[in-house]
Amino acid sequence: MKKVALLFAVASFVLSGCKKSNSEPKSDPAGPKIVEMKDSLGWCWERLCPEDLQLASYTVETDTAIKLEFYGWAIDKDRRFELQMPTEGSYRRVLMEYKMCAWNEGCSDWDMVTEIWVKNPADGEWYELQRAITPYGRSFKAGWEKNFYMDVTHLLPILMQQQTAEFKIYYGGFDASATRAHAVKLKFYFFEGENQYGKPIYSAKVYDSFTSGNNGYRAWAYGIDTASIEDDKRLGFREIQLPPGTKKALLRVCITGHGQELTTSEETQGHPYQGYFPGRTFPVRNPAEFDKNWYTVVYNGEEMPERGFIWERNSGNYSQAGNCKYDRAGWGPGKPANTHYWWLNEIPADGRITLDLNLDEYVSNCTAPNAAYVANYYVMADIFAFE
């Protein structure tokens, strides 16, 4: 079968001025790479915003800061809000300002998962707008805030399908109080011009642990033989029919590791010691939160030589009240989550493609996906097609 070029594109997609690559690409001994692997955080610090925001032709923002608190485990408990989007016009780029901030007297204490989605009225699906981890906020008082900017141009058709766009938020923590909580504000900047990726013609979900999680926390447990993360119902084989005329497609992947199988019987209150990686020669590092991990992309039945690196180096993170400097699996306290953008070029003429993502094999000593201390991954992947 003819090899196809699967590009993990940063130069044209990711905001200029982002932090340097976290990737650890491996060379292709057979010759020139068919995959260009570069890592992308997909966001920039405030001071590195790549656009003059004053030149935006349309802006919309949340009226106030949204208090982040535990809304409930069920999907229908997520906090919802609406924003008025443009329904006409041509835009080359859409930036989103993600403002982490304090509610009332200051921030909550802990680094918790925040997930924000936007609803596509065409198919009824919710697409992840941004995942972020709150900071260790004990030392942050009233008025604290930090801005991040990210390119969300791939979501432009969804944002503009109807004037009132619907959003929802999940917050995975119980640390909010009547006087202190984490909060978030969003603002969108639309810049006129021709869409930088071409004419968008299709979007679809590929993987989504948030609606099919098996550990009780909207995530997929890792290493459980009876509930493998590689099953087709989870991170397995997918067949996708792209529309005729598709010239390229963007696969957007966000995987963050959470939980960890601890290392001593005293710490785990009788829970067995950590499991093992059959294919590794180096020690286990408390999967999944503190374990360097990779995933391979199998595209149209062929494993690509470059891998996605699920890791985030936090040595340059800003000062917080807790352990914000430790490297973690795809995320850092007080920052948006690491997101990978894979460009699929040379789409087959009939538009039929297959995808499969494979994590490093892990064998856990836990026997159930909701066992105490089980390692798990939050996974979201979507595909967007362009003429």
mmCIF file of C-alpha atoms in Angstrom, residues 213-217 219-229 234 261 271-272 362-376:
data_model
loop_
_atom_site.group_PDB
_atom_site.id
_atom_site.type_symbol
_atom_site.label_atom_id
_atom_site.label_comp_id
_atom_site.label_asym_id
_atom_site.label_seq_id
_atom_site.Cartn_x
_atom_site.Cartn_y
_atom_site.Cartn_z
ATOM 1 C CA GLY A 213 -15.559 6.775 30.648
ATOM 2 C CA ASN A 214 -15.275 3.495 32.549
ATOM 3 C CA ASN A 215 -13.614 4.530 35.820
ATOM 4 C CA GLY A 216 -16.342 6.798 37.209
ATOM 5 C CA TYR A 217 -14.442 9.996 36.396
ATOM 6 C CA ALA A 219 -11.740 8.742 31.870
ATOM 7 C CA TRP A 220 -10.569 5.350 30.614
ATOM 8 C CA ALA A 221 -8.700 3.100 33.020
ATOM 9 C CA TYR A 222 -5.246 1.964 31.910
ATOM 10 C CA GLY A 223 -3.916 -1.591 31.928
ATOM 11 C CA ILE A 224 -7.111 -3.365 33.046
ATOM 12 C CA ASP A 225 -7.338 -6.657 31.166
ATOM 13 C CA THR A 226 -11.132 -6.906 31.383
ATOM 14 C CA ALA A 227 -11.647 -3.300 30.256
ATOM 15 C CA SER A 228 -8.748 -2.574 27.934
ATOM 16 C CA ILE A 229 -8.234 1.028 26.881
ATOM 17 C CA ARG A 234 -12.513 3.026 23.696
ATOM 18 C CA GLU A 261 -0.674 3.170 41.019
ATOM 19 C CA HIS A 271 -3.360 -2.432 47.185
ATOM 20 C CA PRO A 272 -0.858 -4.471 45.093
ATOM 21 C CA TYR A 362 0.657 -1.643 30.386
ATOM 22 C CA VAL A 363 -0.435 -4.481 32.686
ATOM 23 C CA SER A 364 -2.066 -3.213 35.856
ATOM 24 C CA ASN A 365 -2.466 -5.040 39.144
ATOM 25 C CA CYS A 366 -5.884 -3.449 39.495
ATOM 26 C CA THR A 367 -8.714 -5.780 38.552
ATOM 27 C CA ALA A 368 -11.485 -3.267 37.811
ATOM 28 C CA PRO A 369 -11.551 0.085 35.961
ATOM 29 C CA ASN A 370 -12.944 1.886 39.011
ATOM 30 C CA ALA A 371 -10.500 0.365 41.512
ATOM 31 C CA ALA A 372 -8.782 2.656 43.992
ATOM 32 C CA TYR A 373 -5.528 4.117 42.677
ATOM 33 C CA VAL A 374 -6.152 2.974 39.110
ATOM 34 C CA ALA A 375 -4.237 4.876 36.423
ATOM 35 C CA ASN A 376 -6.422 6.501 33.781
#
